[in-house]
PDB file of C-alpha atoms in Angstrom:
ATOM      1  CA  MET M   1      10.553 -26.928   5.771  1.00  0.00           C
ATOM      2  CA  PHE M   2       9.196 -26.382   8.593  1.00  0.00           C
ATOM      3  CA  ASN M   3      11.296 -25.070  11.997  1.00  0.00           C
ATOM      4  CA  GLN M   4       9.475 -25.868  15.166  1.00  0.00           C
ATOM      5  CA  SER M   5       9.102 -22.613  16.195  1.00  0.00           C
ATOM      6  CA  GLU M   6       6.994 -21.881  12.902  1.00  0.00           C
ATOM      7  CA  VAL M   7       4.943 -24.804  14.001  1.00  0.00           C
ATOM      8  CA  LYS M   8       4.456 -23.925  17.327  1.00  0.00           C
ATOM      9  CA  ARG M   9       3.384 -20.161  16.439  1.00  0.00           C
ATOM     10  CA  PHE M  10       1.039 -21.227  13.737  1.00  0.00           C
ATOM     11  CA  ILE M  11      -0.537 -23.991  15.759  1.00  0.00           C
ATOM     12  CA  MET M  12      -1.337 -21.083  18.684  1.00  0.00           C
ATOM     13  CA  LYS M  13      -2.526 -18.895  15.997  1.00  0.00           C
ATOM     14  CA  TYR M  14      -4.967 -20.861  13.500  1.00  0.00           C
ATOM     15  CA  GLY M  15      -5.662 -23.897  16.313  1.00  0.00           C
ATOM     16  CA  ASN M  16      -8.973 -22.718  16.639  1.00  0.00           C
ATOM     17  CA  LYS M  17      -9.929 -21.869  13.460  1.00  0.00           C
ATOM     18  CA  VAL M  18      -8.642 -25.330  12.071  1.00  0.00           C
ATOM     19  CA  ILE M  19     -10.521 -26.980  15.107  1.00  0.00           C
ATOM     20  CA  PHE M  20     -14.017 -24.810  14.177  1.00  0.00           C
ATOM     21  CA  PRO M  21     -13.146 -23.757  10.625  1.00  0.00           C
ATOM     22  CA  ASN M  22     -14.015 -20.245   9.338  1.00  0.00           C
ATOM     23  CA  PHE M  23     -16.236 -21.560   6.130  1.00  0.00           C
ATOM     24  CA  ALA M  24     -16.455 -17.957   4.968  1.00  0.00           C
ATOM     25  CA  ASN M  25     -14.116 -19.522   1.832  1.00  0.00           C
ATOM     26  CA  LYS M  26     -16.968 -20.306  -0.736  1.00  0.00           C
ATOM     27  CA  LEU M  27     -14.946 -23.087  -2.148  1.00  0.00           C
ATOM     28  CA  THR M  28     -14.163 -24.721   1.072  1.00  0.00           C
ATOM     29  CA  SER M  29     -17.972 -24.292   2.123  1.00  0.00           C
ATOM     30  CA  THR M  30     -19.412 -26.254  -1.007  1.00  0.00           C
ATOM     31  CA  ILE M  31     -17.229 -29.008  -0.557  1.00  0.00           C
ATOM     32  CA  VAL M  32     -17.629 -29.781   2.951  1.00  0.00           C
ATOM     33  CA  ILE M  33     -21.636 -28.834   3.029  1.00  0.00           C
ATOM     34  CA  SER M  34     -21.471 -31.662  -0.828  1.00  0.00           C
ATOM     35  CA  GLY M  35     -19.829 -33.881   1.898  1.00  0.00           C
ATOM     36  CA  LEU M  36     -22.429 -33.690   4.162  1.00  0.00           C
ATOM     37  CA  GLY M  37     -25.265 -33.506   2.113  1.00  0.00           C
ATOM     38  CA  LEU M  38     -23.655 -37.339   0.980  1.00  0.00           C
ATOM     39  CA  ILE M  39     -23.695 -38.296   3.869  1.00  0.00           C
ATOM     40  CA  VAL M  40     -26.775 -37.269   6.184  1.00  0.00           C
ATOM     41  CA  THR M  41     -29.101 -37.412   2.988  1.00  0.00           C
ATOM     42  CA  PRO M  42     -31.484 -40.099   2.934  1.00  0.00           C
ATOM     43  CA  ALA M  43     -30.421 -43.352   0.184  1.00  0.00           C
ATOM     44  CA  PRO M  44     -33.790 -43.314  -2.165  1.00  0.00           C
ATOM     45  CA  ILE M  45     -33.415 -39.238  -2.362  1.00  0.00           C
ATOM     46  CA  LYS M  46     -29.737 -39.639  -3.360  1.00  0.00           C
ATOM     47  CA  VAL M  47     -31.058 -42.421  -6.018  1.00  0.00           C
ATOM     48  CA  VAL M  48     -33.971 -40.147  -7.411  1.00  0.00           C
ATOM     49  CA  PHE M  49     -31.457 -36.609  -7.534  1.00  0.00           C
ATOM     50  CA  PHE M  50     -28.628 -38.792  -8.972  1.00  0.00           C
ATOM     51  CA  ASN M  51     -30.830 -40.479 -11.636  1.00  0.00           C
ATOM     52  CA  TRP M  52     -32.221 -37.438 -12.445  1.00  0.00           C
ATOM     53  CA  LEU M  53     -28.858 -36.008 -13.444  1.00  0.00           C
ATOM     54  CA  ILE M  54     -27.646 -38.431 -15.273  1.00  0.00           C
ATOM     55  CA  ASP M  55     -31.110 -38.135 -16.994  1.00  0.00           C
ATOM     56  CA  VAL M  56     -30.702 -34.701 -18.042  1.00  0.00           C
ATOM     57  CA  PHE M  57     -27.011 -35.678 -19.201  1.00  0.00           C
ATOM     58  CA  ASN M  58     -27.945 -38.552 -21.275  1.00  0.00           C
ATOM     59  CA  LEU M  59     -30.480 -35.913 -22.859  1.00  0.00           C
ATOM     60  CA  ASN M  60     -28.670 -33.225 -23.185  1.00  0.00           C
ATOM     61  CA  SER M  61     -25.192 -34.451 -24.433  1.00  0.00           C
ATOM     62  CA  GLY M  62     -25.635 -35.407 -27.909  1.00  0.00           C
ATOM     63  CA  VAL M  63     -23.058 -38.338 -27.317  1.00  0.00           C
ATOM     64  CA  PRO M  64     -24.210 -42.300 -27.976  1.00  0.00           C
ATOM     65  CA  VAL M  65     -22.514 -43.107 -24.942  1.00  0.00           C
ATOM     66  CA  THR M  66     -25.300 -43.349 -21.920  1.00  0.00           C
ATOM     67  CA  LEU M  67     -24.547 -43.586 -18.062  1.00  0.00           C
ATOM     68  CA  PRO M  68     -26.198 -46.079 -16.202  1.00  0.00           C
ATOM     69  CA  ASP M  69     -29.008 -45.277 -13.246  1.00  0.00           C
ATOM     70  CA  VAL M  70     -27.360 -45.796  -9.887  1.00  0.00           C
ATOM     71  CA  SER M  71     -29.178 -47.655  -7.213  1.00  0.00           C
ATOM     72  CA  SER M  72     -29.756 -47.820  -3.632  1.00  0.00           C
ATOM     73  CA  GLY M  73     -26.335 -49.689  -2.875  1.00  0.00           C
ATOM     74  CA  THR M  74     -24.760 -46.598  -4.891  1.00  0.00           C
ATOM     75  CA  ALA M  75     -24.986 -44.622  -3.035  1.00  0.00           C
ATOM     76  CA  ASP M  76     -21.738 -43.999  -0.913  1.00  0.00           C
ATOM     77  CA  PHE M  77     -20.945 -42.571   2.475  1.00  0.00           C
ATOM     78  CA  THR M  78     -17.041 -42.612   1.832  1.00  0.00           C
ATOM     79  CA  TYR M  79     -17.671 -40.163  -1.114  1.00  0.00           C
ATOM     80  CA  GLY M  80     -19.615 -37.682   1.355  1.00  0.00           C
ATOM     81  CA  LEU M  81     -16.789 -38.096   3.856  1.00  0.00           C
ATOM     82  CA  THR M  82     -14.119 -37.570   1.408  1.00  0.00           C
ATOM     83  CA  LEU M  83     -15.401 -34.340   0.212  1.00  0.00           C
ATOM     84  CA  VAL M  84     -15.646 -33.213   3.698  1.00  0.00           C
ATOM     85  CA  ALA M  85     -11.599 -34.312   4.285  1.00  0.00           C
ATOM     86  CA  ILE M  86     -11.245 -32.478   1.289  1.00  0.00           C
ATOM     87  CA  GLY M  87     -12.653 -28.964   2.127  1.00  0.00           C
ATOM     88  CA  LEU M  88     -11.252 -29.024   5.914  1.00  0.00           C
ATOM     89  CA  VAL M  89      -7.495 -29.985   4.253  1.00  0.00           C
ATOM     90  CA  PHE M  90      -7.730 -27.303   1.824  1.00  0.00           C
ATOM     91  CA  ASN M  91      -9.212 -25.141   4.676  1.00  0.00           C
ATOM     92  CA  LEU M  92      -5.913 -25.879   6.783  1.00  0.00           C
ATOM     93  CA  ILE M  93      -3.395 -25.290   3.351  1.00  0.00           C
ATOM     94  CA  ARG M  94      -5.245 -21.674   2.973  1.00  0.00           C
ATOM     95  CA  TYR M  95      -4.588 -21.029   6.954  1.00  0.00           C
ATOM     96  CA  TRP M  96      -0.952 -22.332   6.550  1.00  0.00           C
ATOM     97  CA  PHE M  97      -0.561 -20.004   3.358  1.00  0.00           C
ATOM     98  CA  GLU M  98      -2.376 -17.099   5.039  1.00  0.00           C
ATOM     99  CA  PHE M  99       0.248 -17.742   8.041  1.00  0.00           C
ATOM    100  CA  LYS M 100       3.362 -17.200   6.257  1.00  0.00           C
ATOM    101  CA  THR M 101       2.059 -14.016   3.705  1.00  0.00           C
ATOM    102  CA  ASN M 102       1.834 -12.091   7.528  1.00  0.00           C
ATOM    103  CA  GLU M 103       4.372 -13.526   8.664  1.00  0.00           C
ATOM    104  CA  ARG M 104       6.820 -12.106   5.778  1.00  0.00           C
ATOM    105  CA  GLU M 105       4.860  -8.760   5.845  1.00  0.00           C
ATOM    106  CA  SER M 106       5.134  -8.521   9.708  1.00  0.00           C
ATOM    107  CA  ALA M 107       9.415  -8.903   9.112  1.00  0.00           C
ATOM    108  CA  VAL M 108       9.510  -6.520   6.051  1.00  0.00           C
ATOM    109  CA  LYS M 109       7.450  -3.829   8.306  1.00  0.00           C
ATOM    110  CA  LEU M 110       9.698  -4.816  11.233  1.00  0.00           C
ATOM    111  CA  GLU M 111      12.672  -3.749   9.328  1.00  0.00           C
ATOM    112  CA  HIS M 112      11.044  -0.304   8.012  1.00  0.00           C
ATOM    113  CA  ARG M 113      10.457   0.596  11.515  1.00  0.00           C
ATOM    114  CA  LYS M 114      13.531  -0.226  12.915  1.00  0.00           C
ATOM    115  CA  LYS M 115      14.920   1.940  10.003  1.00  0.00           C
ATOM    116  CA  LEU M 116      12.485   4.700  10.723  1.00  0.00           C
ATOM    117  CA  LEU M 117      13.361   4.965  14.388  1.00  0.00           C
ATOM    118  CA  SER M 118      17.297   4.694  13.618  1.00  0.00           C
ATOM    119  CA  ASP M 119      16.665   7.693  11.146  1.00  0.00           C
ATOM    120  CA  VAL M 120      15.024  10.060  13.411  1.00  0.00           C
ATOM    121  CA  ARG M 121      17.308   9.156  16.454  1.00  0.00           C
ATOM    122  CA  LYS M 122      20.208   9.782  14.360  1.00  0.00           C
ATOM    123  CA  ALA M 123      19.013  13.507  13.296  1.00  0.00           C
ATOM    124  CA  LEU M 124      18.053  13.827  17.595  1.00  0.00           C
ATOM    125  CA  SER M 125      21.502  13.368  18.161  1.00  0.00           C
ATOM    126  CA  VAL M 126      23.046  16.159  15.464  1.00  0.00           C
ATOM    127  CA  ASP M 127      24.518  18.810  17.406  1.00  0.00           C
ATOM    128  CA  GLY M 128      26.809  21.849  17.112  1.00  0.00           C
ATOM    129  CA  LEU M 129      25.786  22.796  13.336  1.00  0.00           C
ATOM    130  CA  THR M 130      24.376  25.669  11.516  1.00  0.00           C
ATOM    131  CA  ASN M 131      21.152  25.253  10.169  1.00  0.00           C
ATOM    132  CA  ARG M 132      22.957  25.708   6.596  1.00  0.00           C
ATOM    133  CA  GLN M 133      24.862  22.242   7.570  1.00  0.00           C
ATOM    134  CA  PHE M 134      22.372  20.700   9.738  1.00  0.00           C
ATOM    135  CA  ARG M 135      20.075  20.569   6.260  1.00  0.00           C
ATOM    136  CA  LYS M 136      23.116  19.704   4.331  1.00  0.00           C
ATOM    137  CA  SER M 137      24.131  16.585   6.750  1.00  0.00           C
ATOM    138  CA  THR M 138      23.209  12.794   5.778  1.00  0.00           C
ATOM    139  CA  GLU M 139      21.110  12.462   8.961  1.00  0.00           C
ATOM    140  CA  TYR M 140      18.340  15.449   7.872  1.00  0.00           C
ATOM    141  CA  ALA M 141      18.371  13.921   4.104  1.00  0.00           C
ATOM    142  CA  GLN M 142      17.576  10.233   5.974  1.00  0.00           C
ATOM    143  CA  ILE M 143      14.856  12.389   7.625  1.00  0.00           C
ATOM    144  CA  LYS M 144      13.135  14.931   5.529  1.00  0.00           C
ATOM    145  CA  LYS M 145      11.525  11.508   3.562  1.00  0.00           C
ATOM    146  CA  TYR M 146       9.129  11.375   6.863  1.00  0.00           C
ATOM    147  CA  LEU M 147       8.397  15.233   7.360  1.00  0.00           C
ATOM    148  CA  SER M 148       4.982  16.761   6.567  1.00  0.00           C
ATOM    149  CA  ALA M 149       5.668  19.375   4.460  1.00  0.00           C
ATOM    150  CA  ASP M 150       4.920  22.496   6.793  1.00  0.00           C
ATOM    151  CA  THR M 151       7.734  21.041   8.693  1.00  0.00           C
ATOM    152  CA  ILE M 152      10.066  21.115   6.319  1.00  0.00           C
ATOM    153  CA  LYS M 153       9.424  24.574   5.663  1.00  0.00           C
ATOM    154  CA  ALA M 154       9.822  25.357   9.460  1.00  0.00           C
ATOM    155  CA  VAL M 155      13.331  23.852   8.942  1.00  0.00           C
ATOM    156  CA  GLU M 156      14.087  25.191   5.550  1.00  0.00           C
ATOM    157  CA  GLY M 157      12.253  29.012   6.041  1.00  0.00           C
ATOM    158  CA  GLU M 158      14.087  31.863   6.158  1.00  0.00           C
ATOM    159  CA  HIS M 159      13.071  32.401  10.000  1.00  0.00           C
ATOM    160  CA  THR M 160      15.508  29.632  10.869  1.00  0.00           C
ATOM    161  CA  LYS M 161      18.642  30.375   9.344  1.00  0.00           C
ATOM    162  CA  GLY M 162      20.553  31.875  11.848  1.00  0.00           C
ATOM    163  CA  PRO M 163      19.708  28.606  14.776  1.00  0.00           C
ATOM    164  CA  GLY M 164      22.158  25.848  14.913  1.00  0.00           C
ATOM    165  CA  SER M 165      21.040  21.768  14.040  1.00  0.00           C
ATOM    166  CA  SER M 166      19.868  21.410  18.310  1.00  0.00           C
ATOM    167  CA  GLU M 167      17.268  24.678  18.022  1.00  0.00           C
ATOM    168  CA  ILE M 168      16.266  22.972  14.529  1.00  0.00           C
ATOM    169  CA  ILE M 169      15.464  19.511  16.322  1.00  0.00           C
ATOM    170  CA  ARG M 170      13.731  21.020  18.837  1.00  0.00           C
ATOM    171  CA  ILE M 171      11.251  22.437  15.511  1.00  0.00           C
ATOM    172  CA  VAL M 172      11.515  18.954  14.023  1.00  0.00           C
ATOM    173  CA  VAL M 173      10.325  17.088  16.963  1.00  0.00           C
ATOM    174  CA  GLY M 174      10.024  18.399  20.658  1.00  0.00           C
ATOM    175  CA  GLU M 175       8.064  21.960  20.113  1.00  0.00           C
ATOM    176  CA  ALA M 176       5.847  20.908  17.699  1.00  0.00           C
ATOM    177  CA  ARG M 177       4.892  17.616  19.228  1.00  0.00           C
ATOM    178  CA  GLY M 178       4.772  19.436  22.488  1.00  0.00           C
ATOM    179  CA  SER M 179       2.555  22.479  20.579  1.00  0.00           C
ATOM    180  CA  GLY M 180      -0.152  19.418  18.933  1.00  0.00           C
ATOM    181  CA  VAL M 181       1.486  20.175  15.465  1.00  0.00           C
ATOM    182  CA  ASN M 182       2.406  16.828  13.433  1.00  0.00           C
ATOM    183  CA  PRO M 183       5.968  17.693  12.369  1.00  0.00           C
ATOM    184  CA  PHE M 184       6.251  14.095  10.780  1.00  0.00           C
ATOM    185  CA  LYS M 185       3.615  12.624   7.475  1.00  0.00           C
ATOM    186  CA  ASN M 186       0.381  10.960   9.409  1.00  0.00           C
ATOM    187  CA  SER M 187       1.504   7.796   8.690  1.00  0.00           C
ATOM    188  CA  VAL M 188       5.155   8.048   9.804  1.00  0.00           C
ATOM    189  CA  LEU M 189       3.700   9.521  13.486  1.00  0.00           C
ATOM    190  CA  ASP M 190       1.249   6.866  13.731  1.00  0.00           C
ATOM    191  CA  GLU M 191       4.281   4.252  13.823  1.00  0.00           C
ATOM    192  CA  LEU M 192       6.381   6.136  16.043  1.00  0.00           C
ATOM    193  CA  ALA M 193       3.347   6.028  17.951  1.00  0.00           C
ATOM    194  CA  ASP M 194       3.395   2.515  17.812  1.00  0.00           C
ATOM    195  CA  ILE M 195       7.168   1.454  18.591  1.00  0.00           C
ATOM    196  CA  GLU M 196       6.755   3.890  21.699  1.00  0.00           C
ATOM    197  CA  ILE M 197       3.759   1.849  22.466  1.00  0.00           C
ATOM    198  CA  GLU M 198       5.141  -1.595  21.664  1.00  0.00           C
ATOM    199  CA  TRP M 199       8.845  -0.919  22.708  1.00  0.00           C
ATOM    200  CA  ASN M 200       8.970   2.115  24.386  1.00  0.00           C
ATOM    201  CA  LEU M 201      12.482   2.569  22.678  1.00  0.00           C
ATOM    202  CA  ILE M 202      11.914   6.777  21.978  1.00  0.00           C
TER     203      ILE M 202
END
């Protein structure tokens, strides 16, 4: 079910959170605080509190069955420890599911970035075509979805009918980036920058 590398990554990422749990989750904090309350509260106070709860239940239940009062010997330390353990285990399970979800999202993001990088590289490698041929090419079709509206207008506009594909690519990426114009959609440019920083591939 779990391989060794997954367990290792999980321990490294969430070990500190498990040892020092984050009780932002309300269910976890409620269970653990209730358990600690049972452990640290003096027995007489627990007896009074539980007897009050039982009296309220017996008065409002409307059923003939009544619960007996508790005595000081009934206030059990074990229940408190059990609640604390349940809270901590629940917290651990929650972190495990969060870890697996993040891992899946990272894998999807990585595949998307690889596809983006591949499409951009293919478009950059095209040469020797006229503008019209380049605009009909599969490389341009693949990269077009990443381009900003202004860049598409520049590539497909009247003033770029003559140049070959190498000049079109310079308009799309090289000169546009150098002059501070964003040839891509903002989110795509951010992703390309991340790829360049992380992997130094562009």
